[in-house]
Amino acid sequence: MKKIASAIIASLLVVSALAACGKEESAADKKTLVMATSADYPPFEYVDTANSDEIVGFDVDLAKALGKKLGYKIKVEDKDFSGLITALKTKQADLVLAGMTPTPKRKKNVDFSDVYYKANDMIVTKKESNIKSVEDLKGGKIGVQLGSIQEDAAKELQKNTAFDIETRNRIPELVQDVQNGRFQAAIIEDTVAQGFLKKHAELQGFNIKTSDDEAGSAIAFPKNSDLTPTFNKALKEMKDSGELDKLIIKWFGADAK
């Protein structure tokens, strides 16, 4: 009887173990979270080719600071911006930090944290173009990043000013096509655009108001992720303590505050 009882207990343990193995691990149960980003968006995220080829930037520092508060390690993976939401929906990533704006369209597919940084859009052109207003874009070809809020902004501007729109996957491609004359201008977030203006003296830029949608950058999560409220709480703690301000000043300068 003892042998039979032992065999039954052993069988139950095996079944229990198999059931546990078959149970899908939730994001909150993980020790390491995958952060998807598009590392072409300095100073938010970019590849540090001068040192280690590591992906660095404001969003990376923010993600790691939040992860440390919550007991997670953050693994950063580089993807095209247009594929970031798909990465969340297909469980290739647990969160996205990529200077992403929580638009109504995006909210249908993913959840967002509270906004952690606000910026404006900028039109980037060559100085010799003499483009100084949206109206001066008439008849030209304007570049925007595929899947970005700037793509939506360009379509909105297009309703009143006739110009063509072309998309690129990466911000440096937009800048290059402005430099070589393929685009008369590109629409880029101003914080990012300023970095390219400093590097390329032949370029100029001016800010524009393009949308009444909720402005700013937020963290994206899969729909109904249990990470959203916990990251929101940690983000509020960073705002209240001044930690977030320190990161903003580190990456964007004192004028950003």
CSV table of C-alpha atoms in Angstrom, one decimal:
chain,number,residue,atom,x,y,z
A,1,MET,CA,0.0,0.0,0.0
A,2,LYS,CA,2.8,2.3,0.9
A,3,LYS,CA,4.4,1.7,-2.5
A,4,ILE,CA,1.1,2.4,-4.2
A,5,ALA,CA,0.5,5.6,-2.2
A,6,SER,CA,4.1,6.7,-3.0
A,7,ALA,CA,3.5,6.1,-6.6
A,8,ILE,CA,0.3,8.1,-6.6
A,9,ILE,CA,2.0,11.0,-4.8
A,10,ALA,CA,4.9,10.9,-7.2
A,11,SER,CA,2.5,11.0,-10.2
A,12,LEU,CA,0.6,14.0,-8.7
A,13,LEU,CA,3.9,15.8,-8.2
A,14,VAL,CA,4.8,15.2,-11.9
A,15,VAL,CA,1.4,16.4,-13.1
A,16,SER,CA,1.7,19.5,-10.9
A,17,ALA,CA,5.1,20.2,-12.2
A,18,LEU,CA,4.0,19.8,-15.8
A,19,ALA,CA,1.1,22.1,-15.1
A,20,ALA,CA,3.4,24.7,-13.7
A,21,CYS,CA,5.7,24.5,-16.7
A,22,GLY,CA,2.7,24.9,-19.0
A,23,LYS,CA,1.5,28.0,-17.2
A,24,GLU,CA,2.4,31.1,-19.2
A,25,GLU,CA,4.7,33.5,-17.3
A,26,SER,CA,3.2,37.0,-16.9
A,27,ALA,CA,5.3,40.1,-17.3
A,28,ALA,CA,5.2,40.8,-13.6
A,29,ASP,CA,6.7,37.3,-12.9
A,30,LYS,CA,9.8,38.0,-15.0
A,31,LYS,CA,13.1,39.1,-13.6
A,32,THR,CA,14.2,40.7,-16.9
A,33,LEU,CA,11.9,42.8,-19.1
A,34,VAL,CA,12.5,43.4,-22.8
A,35,MET,CA,12.3,47.1,-23.7
A,36,ALA,CA,11.8,47.6,-27.4
A,37,THR,CA,13.0,50.9,-28.9
A,38,SER,CA,14.1,52.5,-32.2
A,39,ALA,CA,17.7,53.5,-31.5
A,40,ASP,CA,17.8,56.3,-34.1
A,41,TYR,CA,16.4,59.1,-31.9
A,42,PRO,CA,19.1,60.9,-29.9
A,43,PRO,CA,19.0,61.9,-27.2
A,44,PHE,CA,16.1,59.6,-26.4
A,45,GLU,CA,17.9,56.5,-27.7
A,46,TYR,CA,20.8,55.9,-30.0
A,47,VAL,CA,23.8,53.6,-30.5
A,48,ASP,CA,26.9,54.9,-28.8
A,49,THR,CA,29.3,54.0,-31.6
A,50,ALA,CA,32.1,56.1,-30.1
A,51,ASN,CA,32.4,53.8,-27.1
A,52,SER,CA,30.7,50.5,-26.8
A,53,ASP,CA,28.0,50.3,-29.5
A,54,GLU,CA,25.6,50.1,-26.6
A,55,ILE,CA,22.1,51.6,-26.9
A,56,VAL,CA,22.0,54.7,-24.6
A,57,GLY,CA,19.9,57.7,-24.0
A,58,PHE,CA,17.2,59.3,-21.9
A,59,ASP,CA,14.6,56.6,-22.4
A,60,VAL,CA,17.2,53.9,-21.6
A,61,ASP,CA,18.2,55.6,-18.4
A,62,LEU,CA,14.6,56.1,-17.4
A,63,ALA,CA,13.7,52.5,-18.1
A,64,LYS,CA,16.6,51.2,-16.0
A,65,ALA,CA,15.8,53.6,-13.2
A,66,LEU,CA,12.2,52.5,-13.1
A,67,GLY,CA,13.2,48.8,-13.4
A,68,LYS,CA,15.6,49.2,-10.5
A,69,LYS,CA,12.8,50.6,-8.3
A,70,LEU,CA,10.6,47.7,-9.2
A,71,GLY,CA,13.1,44.9,-9.1
A,72,TYR,CA,13.6,44.3,-12.8
A,73,LYS,CA,16.6,44.2,-15.2
A,74,ILE,CA,15.9,45.9,-18.5
A,75,LYS,CA,17.1,44.3,-21.8
A,76,VAL,CA,17.0,46.8,-24.6
A,77,GLU,CA,16.3,45.7,-28.2
A,78,ASP,CA,16.5,47.9,-31.3
A,79,LYS,CA,13.6,47.7,-33.9
A,80,ASP,CA,12.1,50.0,-36.5
A,81,PHE,CA,9.7,52.5,-35.0
A,82,SER,CA,6.9,51.2,-37.2
A,83,GLY,CA,7.2,47.7,-35.6
A,84,LEU,CA,7.3,48.7,-31.9
A,85,ILE,CA,3.6,48.3,-31.2
A,86,THR,CA,3.5,45.0,-33.1
A,87,ALA,CA,6.4,43.8,-30.9
A,88,LEU,CA,4.1,44.4,-27.8
A,89,LYS,CA,1.1,42.7,-29.4
A,90,THR,CA,3.2,39.6,-30.4
A,91,LYS,CA,4.9,39.4,-27.0
A,92,GLN,CA,8.3,40.1,-28.4
A,93,ALA,CA,8.6,43.0,-25.9
A,94,ASP,CA,7.2,43.8,-22.4
A,95,LEU,CA,7.4,47.6,-22.8
A,96,VAL,CA,8.3,50.3,-25.4
A,97,LEU,CA,10.2,53.5,-24.6
A,98,ALA,CA,10.9,55.4,-27.8
A,99,GLY,CA,9.7,58.9,-27.4
A,100,MET,CA,6.3,57.6,-28.3
A,101,THR,CA,3.2,59.8,-28.1
A,102,PRO,CA,0.0,58.2,-26.7
A,103,THR,CA,-2.4,59.0,-29.6
A,104,PRO,CA,-6.0,57.7,-29.7
A,105,LYS,CA,-5.1,55.4,-32.5
A,106,ARG,CA,-2.2,53.8,-30.6
A,107,LYS,CA,-4.3,53.5,-27.5
A,108,LYS,CA,-6.6,51.1,-29.3
A,109,ASN,CA,-3.8,48.6,-29.6
A,110,VAL,CA,-1.6,49.2,-26.4
A,111,ASP,CA,-1.8,50.8,-23.0
A,112,PHE,CA,0.3,53.8,-22.0
A,113,SER,CA,1.8,55.1,-18.8
A,114,ASP,CA,1.5,58.7,-17.8
A,115,VAL,CA,3.4,61.2,-20.0
A,116,TYR,CA,7.0,61.6,-18.8
A,117,TYR,CA,8.3,64.2,-21.3
A,118,LYS,CA,6.7,66.8,-23.6
A,119,ALA,CA,8.2,68.3,-26.8
A,120,ASN,CA,7.2,70.0,-30.0
A,121,ASP,CA,7.6,69.2,-33.7
A,122,MET,CA,10.1,71.0,-35.9
A,123,ILE,CA,10.4,71.5,-39.6
A,124,VAL,CA,14.1,70.8,-40.7
A,125,THR,CA,15.3,72.2,-44.0
A,126,LYS,CA,18.5,73.4,-45.7
A,127,LYS,CA,19.3,77.1,-45.0
A,128,GLU,CA,19.4,77.8,-48.7
A,129,SER,CA,15.8,76.6,-49.1
A,130,ASN,CA,14.4,79.8,-47.6
A,131,ILE,CA,11.6,77.8,-46.1
A,132,LYS,CA,10.4,79.7,-43.1
A,133,SER,CA,6.8,78.6,-42.7
A,134,VAL,CA,4.4,75.7,-43.3
A,135,GLU,CA,3.0,77.6,-46.3
A,136,ASP,CA,6.5,77.6,-47.9
A,137,LEU,CA,6.3,73.8,-48.1
A,138,LYS,CA,3.7,74.0,-50.9
A,139,GLY,CA,4.6,71.9,-53.9
A,140,GLY,CA,7.5,70.2,-52.1
A,141,LYS,CA,8.3,66.7,-50.8
A,142,ILE,CA,8.3,66.3,-47.0
A,143,GLY,CA,9.9,63.4,-45.1
A,144,VAL,CA,8.6,61.8,-41.9
A,145,GLN,CA,9.4,58.7,-39.9
A,146,LEU,CA,7.1,55.8,-40.8
A,147,GLY,CA,4.5,55.2,-38.0
A,148,SER,CA,5.4,58.3,-36.1
A,149,ILE,CA,3.1,61.1,-34.8
A,150,GLN,CA,5.0,63.3,-37.3
A,151,GLU,CA,3.5,61.3,-40.1
A,152,ASP,CA,0.0,62.1,-38.8
A,153,ALA,CA,1.0,65.7,-38.4
A,154,ALA,CA,2.2,66.0,-42.0
A,155,LYS,CA,-1.1,64.6,-43.2
A,156,GLU,CA,-2.9,67.2,-41.1
A,157,LEU,CA,-0.8,70.0,-42.5
A,158,GLN,CA,-1.3,68.6,-46.0
A,159,LYS,CA,-5.1,69.5,-45.8
A,160,ASN,CA,-4.3,73.2,-46.0
A,161,THR,CA,-0.9,73.1,-47.8
A,162,ALA,CA,-0.4,70.9,-50.9
A,163,PHE,CA,2.8,68.9,-50.6
A,164,ASP,CA,3.9,65.3,-51.1
A,165,ILE,CA,4.8,63.0,-48.1
A,166,GLU,CA,7.4,60.2,-48.1
A,167,THR,CA,8.3,58.0,-45.1
A,168,ARG,CA,11.6,56.6,-43.9
A,169,ASN,CA,12.2,54.0,-41.2
A,170,ARG,CA,15.0,56.0,-39.5
A,171,ILE,CA,15.6,59.6,-38.5
A,172,PRO,CA,19.1,59.8,-40.0
A,173,GLU,CA,17.6,58.8,-43.3
A,174,LEU,CA,15.3,61.8,-43.2
A,175,VAL,CA,18.1,64.2,-42.4
A,176,GLN,CA,20.3,62.7,-45.2
A,177,ASP,CA,17.5,63.1,-47.7
A,178,VAL,CA,17.0,66.7,-46.7
A,179,GLN,CA,20.8,67.3,-47.2
A,180,ASN,CA,20.9,65.6,-50.6
A,181,GLY,CA,17.8,67.5,-51.8
A,182,ARG,CA,15.4,64.5,-52.1
A,183,PHE,CA,13.2,66.2,-49.5
A,184,GLN,CA,12.6,69.9,-49.2
A,185,ALA,CA,12.1,69.4,-45.5
A,186,ALA,CA,11.4,66.8,-42.8
A,187,ILE,CA,9.2,67.0,-39.7
A,188,ILE,CA,11.1,65.7,-36.6
A,189,GLU,CA,10.5,66.1,-32.9
A,190,ASP,CA,12.4,69.3,-31.9
A,191,THR,CA,14.5,67.8,-29.1
A,192,VAL,CA,15.9,65.2,-31.6
A,193,ALA,CA,16.1,67.7,-34.4
A,194,GLN,CA,18.3,70.1,-32.4
A,195,GLY,CA,21.0,67.4,-32.2
A,196,PHE,CA,21.2,67.2,-36.0
A,197,LEU,CA,21.2,71.0,-36.4
A,198,LYS,CA,24.2,71.2,-34.2
A,199,LYS,CA,26.1,68.6,-36.3
A,200,HIS,CA,25.1,70.0,-39.7
A,201,ALA,CA,25.6,73.8,-40.1
A,202,GLU,CA,23.8,73.8,-43.4
A,203,LEU,CA,20.5,72.9,-41.8
A,204,GLN,CA,17.9,75.0,-40.0
A,205,GLY,CA,14.7,74.4,-38.2
A,206,PHE,CA,11.6,76.0,-36.8
A,207,ASN,CA,8.9,74.8,-34.4
A,208,ILE,CA,5.3,74.2,-35.5
A,209,LYS,CA,2.1,73.3,-33.7
A,210,THR,CA,0.7,70.3,-35.6
A,211,SER,CA,-1.9,68.6,-33.5
A,212,ASP,CA,-4.2,69.0,-30.5
A,213,ASP,CA,-3.7,65.3,-29.6
A,214,GLU,CA,-2.2,64.6,-26.2
A,215,ALA,CA,1.4,65.7,-26.5
A,216,GLY,CA,4.4,64.1,-25.0
A,217,SER,CA,6.1,60.8,-24.6
A,218,ALA,CA,4.8,57.8,-22.6
A,219,ILE,CA,5.7,54.2,-22.0
A,220,ALA,CA,3.7,51.7,-24.0
A,221,PHE,CA,2.6,48.3,-22.6
A,222,PRO,CA,0.5,45.4,-24.0
A,223,LYS,CA,-3.2,45.8,-23.5
A,224,ASN,CA,-4.2,45.2,-19.8
A,225,SER,CA,-0.6,44.6,-18.7
A,226,ASP,CA,-0.2,44.4,-15.0
A,227,LEU,CA,3.1,46.4,-15.5
A,228,THR,CA,1.2,49.7,-16.4
A,229,PRO,CA,0.0,50.6,-12.9
A,230,THR,CA,3.3,49.6,-11.2
A,231,PHE,CA,5.4,51.6,-13.6
A,232,ASN,CA,3.0,54.6,-13.2
A,233,LYS,CA,3.5,54.5,-9.5
A,234,ALA,CA,7.3,54.4,-9.8
A,235,LEU,CA,7.2,57.1,-12.5
A,236,LYS,CA,5.3,59.4,-10.1
A,237,GLU,CA,7.8,58.7,-7.4
A,238,MET,CA,10.6,59.8,-9.8
A,239,LYS,CA,8.7,63.0,-10.6
A,240,ASP,CA,8.0,63.8,-7.0
A,241,SER,CA,11.6,63.1,-5.9
A,242,GLY,CA,13.2,65.1,-8.6
A,243,GLU,CA,14.9,62.1,-10.1
A,244,LEU,CA,13.1,62.5,-13.5
A,245,ASP,CA,14.1,66.2,-13.6
A,246,LYS,CA,17.8,65.2,-13.2
A,247,LEU,CA,17.6,62.8,-16.1
A,248,ILE,CA,15.9,65.5,-18.3
A,249,ILE,CA,18.7,67.9,-17.5
A,250,LYS,CA,21.3,65.3,-18.1
A,251,TRP,CA,20.1,64.5,-21.6
A,252,PHE,CA,18.3,67.6,-22.8
A,253,GLY,CA,20.0,70.4,-20.8
A,254,ALA,CA,18.8,72.8,-18.2
A,255,ASP,CA,16.7,74.7,-20.8
A,256,ALA,CA,14.4,71.7,-21.1
A,257,LYS,CA,13.1,72.3,-17.6
